[in-house]
PDB file of C-alpha atoms in Angstrom:
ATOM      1  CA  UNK A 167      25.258  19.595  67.494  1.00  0.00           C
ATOM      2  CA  UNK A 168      23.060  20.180  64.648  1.00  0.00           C
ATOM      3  CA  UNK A 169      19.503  21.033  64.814  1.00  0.00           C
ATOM      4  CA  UNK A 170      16.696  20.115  62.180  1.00  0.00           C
ATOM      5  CA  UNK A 171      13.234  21.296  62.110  1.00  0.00           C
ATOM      6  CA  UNK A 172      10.846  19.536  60.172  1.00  0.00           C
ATOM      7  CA  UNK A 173      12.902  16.753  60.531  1.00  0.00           C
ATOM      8  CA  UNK A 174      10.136  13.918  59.744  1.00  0.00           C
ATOM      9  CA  UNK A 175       9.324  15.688  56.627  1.00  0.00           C
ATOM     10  CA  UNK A 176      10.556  15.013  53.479  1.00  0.00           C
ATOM     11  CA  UNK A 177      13.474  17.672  52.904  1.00  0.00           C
ATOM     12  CA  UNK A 178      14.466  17.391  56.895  1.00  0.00           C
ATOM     13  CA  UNK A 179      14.527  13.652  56.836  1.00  0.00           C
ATOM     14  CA  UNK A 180      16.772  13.668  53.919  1.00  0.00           C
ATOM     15  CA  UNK A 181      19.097  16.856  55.013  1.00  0.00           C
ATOM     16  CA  UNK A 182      19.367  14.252  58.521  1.00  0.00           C
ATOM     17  CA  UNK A 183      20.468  11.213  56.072  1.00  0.00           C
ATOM     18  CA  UNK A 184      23.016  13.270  54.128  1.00  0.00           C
ATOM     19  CA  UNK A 185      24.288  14.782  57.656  1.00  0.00           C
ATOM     20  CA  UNK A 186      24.354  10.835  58.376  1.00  0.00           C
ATOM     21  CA  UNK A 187      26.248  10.061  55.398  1.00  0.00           C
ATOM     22  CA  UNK A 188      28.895  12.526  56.304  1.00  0.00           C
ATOM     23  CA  UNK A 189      29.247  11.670  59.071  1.00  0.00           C
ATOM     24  CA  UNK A 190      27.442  13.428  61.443  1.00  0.00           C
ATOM     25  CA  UNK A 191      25.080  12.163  64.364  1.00  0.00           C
ATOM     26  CA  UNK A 192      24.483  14.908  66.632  1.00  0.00           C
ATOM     27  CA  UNK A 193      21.460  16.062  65.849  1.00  0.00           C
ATOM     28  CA  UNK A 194      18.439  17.015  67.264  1.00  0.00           C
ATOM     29  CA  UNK A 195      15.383  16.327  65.146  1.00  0.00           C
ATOM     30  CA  UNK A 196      12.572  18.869  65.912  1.00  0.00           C
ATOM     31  CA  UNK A 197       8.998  17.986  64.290  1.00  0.00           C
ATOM     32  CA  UNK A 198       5.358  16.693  65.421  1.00  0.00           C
ATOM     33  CA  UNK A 199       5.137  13.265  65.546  1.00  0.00           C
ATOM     34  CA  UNK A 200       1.881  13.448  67.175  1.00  0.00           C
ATOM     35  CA  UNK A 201       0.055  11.665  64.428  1.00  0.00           C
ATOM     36  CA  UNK A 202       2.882   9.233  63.775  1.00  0.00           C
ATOM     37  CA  UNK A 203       2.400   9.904  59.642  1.00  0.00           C
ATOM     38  CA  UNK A 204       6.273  10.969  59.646  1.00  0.00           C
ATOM     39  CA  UNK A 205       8.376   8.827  61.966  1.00  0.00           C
ATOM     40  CA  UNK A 206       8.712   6.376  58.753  1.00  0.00           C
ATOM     41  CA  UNK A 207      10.735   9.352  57.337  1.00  0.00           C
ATOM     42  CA  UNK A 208      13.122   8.839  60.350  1.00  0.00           C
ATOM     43  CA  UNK A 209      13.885   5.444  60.706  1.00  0.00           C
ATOM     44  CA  UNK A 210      17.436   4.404  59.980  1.00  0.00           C
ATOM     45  CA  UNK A 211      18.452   7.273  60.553  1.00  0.00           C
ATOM     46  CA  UNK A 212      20.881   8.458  63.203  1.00  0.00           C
ATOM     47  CA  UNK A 213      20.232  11.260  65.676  1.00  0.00           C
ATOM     48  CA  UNK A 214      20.680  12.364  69.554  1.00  0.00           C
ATOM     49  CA  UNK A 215      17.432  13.213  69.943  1.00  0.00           C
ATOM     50  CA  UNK A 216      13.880  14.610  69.174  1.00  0.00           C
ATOM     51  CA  UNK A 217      12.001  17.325  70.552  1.00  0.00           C
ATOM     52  CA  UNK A 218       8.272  18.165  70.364  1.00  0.00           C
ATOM     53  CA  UNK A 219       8.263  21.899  67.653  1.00  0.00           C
ATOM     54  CA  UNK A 220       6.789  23.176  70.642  1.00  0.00           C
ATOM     55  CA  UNK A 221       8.848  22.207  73.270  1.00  0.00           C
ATOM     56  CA  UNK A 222      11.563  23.614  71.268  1.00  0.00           C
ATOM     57  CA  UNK A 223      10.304  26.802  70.861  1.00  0.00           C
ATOM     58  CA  UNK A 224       9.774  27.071  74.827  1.00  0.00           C
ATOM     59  CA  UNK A 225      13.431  25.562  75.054  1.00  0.00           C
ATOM     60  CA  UNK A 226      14.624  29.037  72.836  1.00  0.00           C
ATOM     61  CA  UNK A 227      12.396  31.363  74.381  1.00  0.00           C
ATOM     62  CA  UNK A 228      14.060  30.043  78.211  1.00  0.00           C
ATOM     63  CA  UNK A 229      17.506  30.412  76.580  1.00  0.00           C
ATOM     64  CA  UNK A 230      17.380  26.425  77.991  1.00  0.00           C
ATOM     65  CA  UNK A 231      20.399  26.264  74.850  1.00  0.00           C
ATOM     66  CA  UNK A 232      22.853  28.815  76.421  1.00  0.00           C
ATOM     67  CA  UNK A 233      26.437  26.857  76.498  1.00  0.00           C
ATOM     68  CA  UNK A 234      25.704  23.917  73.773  1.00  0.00           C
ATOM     69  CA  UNK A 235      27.856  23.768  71.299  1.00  0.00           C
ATOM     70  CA  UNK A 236      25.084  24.294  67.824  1.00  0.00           C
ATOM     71  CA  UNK A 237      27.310  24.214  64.224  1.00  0.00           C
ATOM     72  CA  UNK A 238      24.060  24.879  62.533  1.00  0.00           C
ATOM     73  CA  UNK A 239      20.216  24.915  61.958  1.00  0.00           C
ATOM     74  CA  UNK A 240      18.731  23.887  59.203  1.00  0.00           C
ATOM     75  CA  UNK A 241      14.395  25.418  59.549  1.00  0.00           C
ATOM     76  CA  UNK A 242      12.772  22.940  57.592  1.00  0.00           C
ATOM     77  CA  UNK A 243       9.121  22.970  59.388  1.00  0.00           C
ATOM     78  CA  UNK A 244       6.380  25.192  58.018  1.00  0.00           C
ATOM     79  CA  UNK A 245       6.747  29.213  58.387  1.00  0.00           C
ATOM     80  CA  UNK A 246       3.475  30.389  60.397  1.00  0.00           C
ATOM     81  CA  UNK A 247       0.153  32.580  59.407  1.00  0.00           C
ATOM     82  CA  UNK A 248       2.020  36.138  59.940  1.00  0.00           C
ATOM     83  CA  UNK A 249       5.398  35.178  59.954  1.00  0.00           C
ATOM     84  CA  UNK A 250       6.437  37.234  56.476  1.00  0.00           C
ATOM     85  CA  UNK A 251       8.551  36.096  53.502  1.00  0.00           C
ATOM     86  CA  UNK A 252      11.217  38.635  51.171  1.00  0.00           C
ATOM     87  CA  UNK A 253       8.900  40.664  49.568  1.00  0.00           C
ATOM     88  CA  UNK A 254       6.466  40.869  52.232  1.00  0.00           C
ATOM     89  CA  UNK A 255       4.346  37.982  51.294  1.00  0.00           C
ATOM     90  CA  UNK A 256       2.698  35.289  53.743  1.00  0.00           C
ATOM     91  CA  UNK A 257       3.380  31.820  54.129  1.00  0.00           C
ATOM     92  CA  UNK A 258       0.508  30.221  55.874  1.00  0.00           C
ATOM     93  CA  UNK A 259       1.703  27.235  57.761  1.00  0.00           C
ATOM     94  CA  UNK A 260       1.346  24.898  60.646  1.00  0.00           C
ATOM     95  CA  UNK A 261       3.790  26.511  63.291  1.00  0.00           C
ATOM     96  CA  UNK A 262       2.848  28.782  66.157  1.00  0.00           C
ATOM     97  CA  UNK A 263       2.937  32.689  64.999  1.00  0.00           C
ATOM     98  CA  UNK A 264       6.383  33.828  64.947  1.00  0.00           C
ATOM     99  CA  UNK A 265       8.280  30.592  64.942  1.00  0.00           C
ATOM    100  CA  UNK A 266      10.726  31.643  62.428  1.00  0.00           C
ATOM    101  CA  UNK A 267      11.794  35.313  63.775  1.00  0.00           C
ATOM    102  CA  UNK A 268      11.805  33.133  67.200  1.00  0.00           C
ATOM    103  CA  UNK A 269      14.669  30.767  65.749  1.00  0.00           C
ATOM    104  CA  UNK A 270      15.936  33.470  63.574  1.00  0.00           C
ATOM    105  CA  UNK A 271      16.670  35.355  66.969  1.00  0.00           C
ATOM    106  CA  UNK A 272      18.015  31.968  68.083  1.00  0.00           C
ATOM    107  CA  UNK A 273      20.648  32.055  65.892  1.00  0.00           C
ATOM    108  CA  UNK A 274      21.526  35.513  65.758  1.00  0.00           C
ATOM    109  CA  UNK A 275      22.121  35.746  69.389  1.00  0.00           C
ATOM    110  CA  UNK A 276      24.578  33.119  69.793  1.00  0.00           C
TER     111      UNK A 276
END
């Protein structure tokens, strides 16, 4: 499985149609969708599944992943207020705090 976040955005939505192109359909798409502006971005497209950024996060922080078999992540969405870039500087985004070292911890651990 590969996982996408920020998948209804422009850069996700295309890094799921080139993963589509080669191929490759087991993905989960990770976004908010809540005001529906996106989901255009997706259609056509070819995935397992979607999941709420959110729920995502609480499906990492339960270890809910432990066993699947993940070839890679590709962390499209928005970095948070506090979450820090090379160099020290900010990125002010839309995620909860910390949602990068979260996944970043994600991926080291497996």
């Amino acid at each position: 499985m590969i996982i996408v976040t920020g998948a209804a955005g422009f850069i996700g939505s295309n890094i799921v149609k080139e993963l589509n192109r080669r191929g490759r359909t087991d993905i989960l798409v990770v976004d908010d969708l809540k005001d529906g502006e996106n989901y255009k971005n997706l259609r056509g497209l070819q995935f397992i599944d979607y999941q709420h950024k959110d729920d995502f996060l609480q499906t990492i922080e339960n270890d809910d992943f432990d066993g699947a078999d993940i070839d890679a992540v590709f962390h499209e969405d928005d970095l948070s207020e506090g979450d820090q870039l090379e160099g020290g500087d900010q990125q002010h985004g839309g995620d909860p705090p910390g949602t990068a070292h979260t996944i970043i911890s994600f991926i080291s651990g497996r």
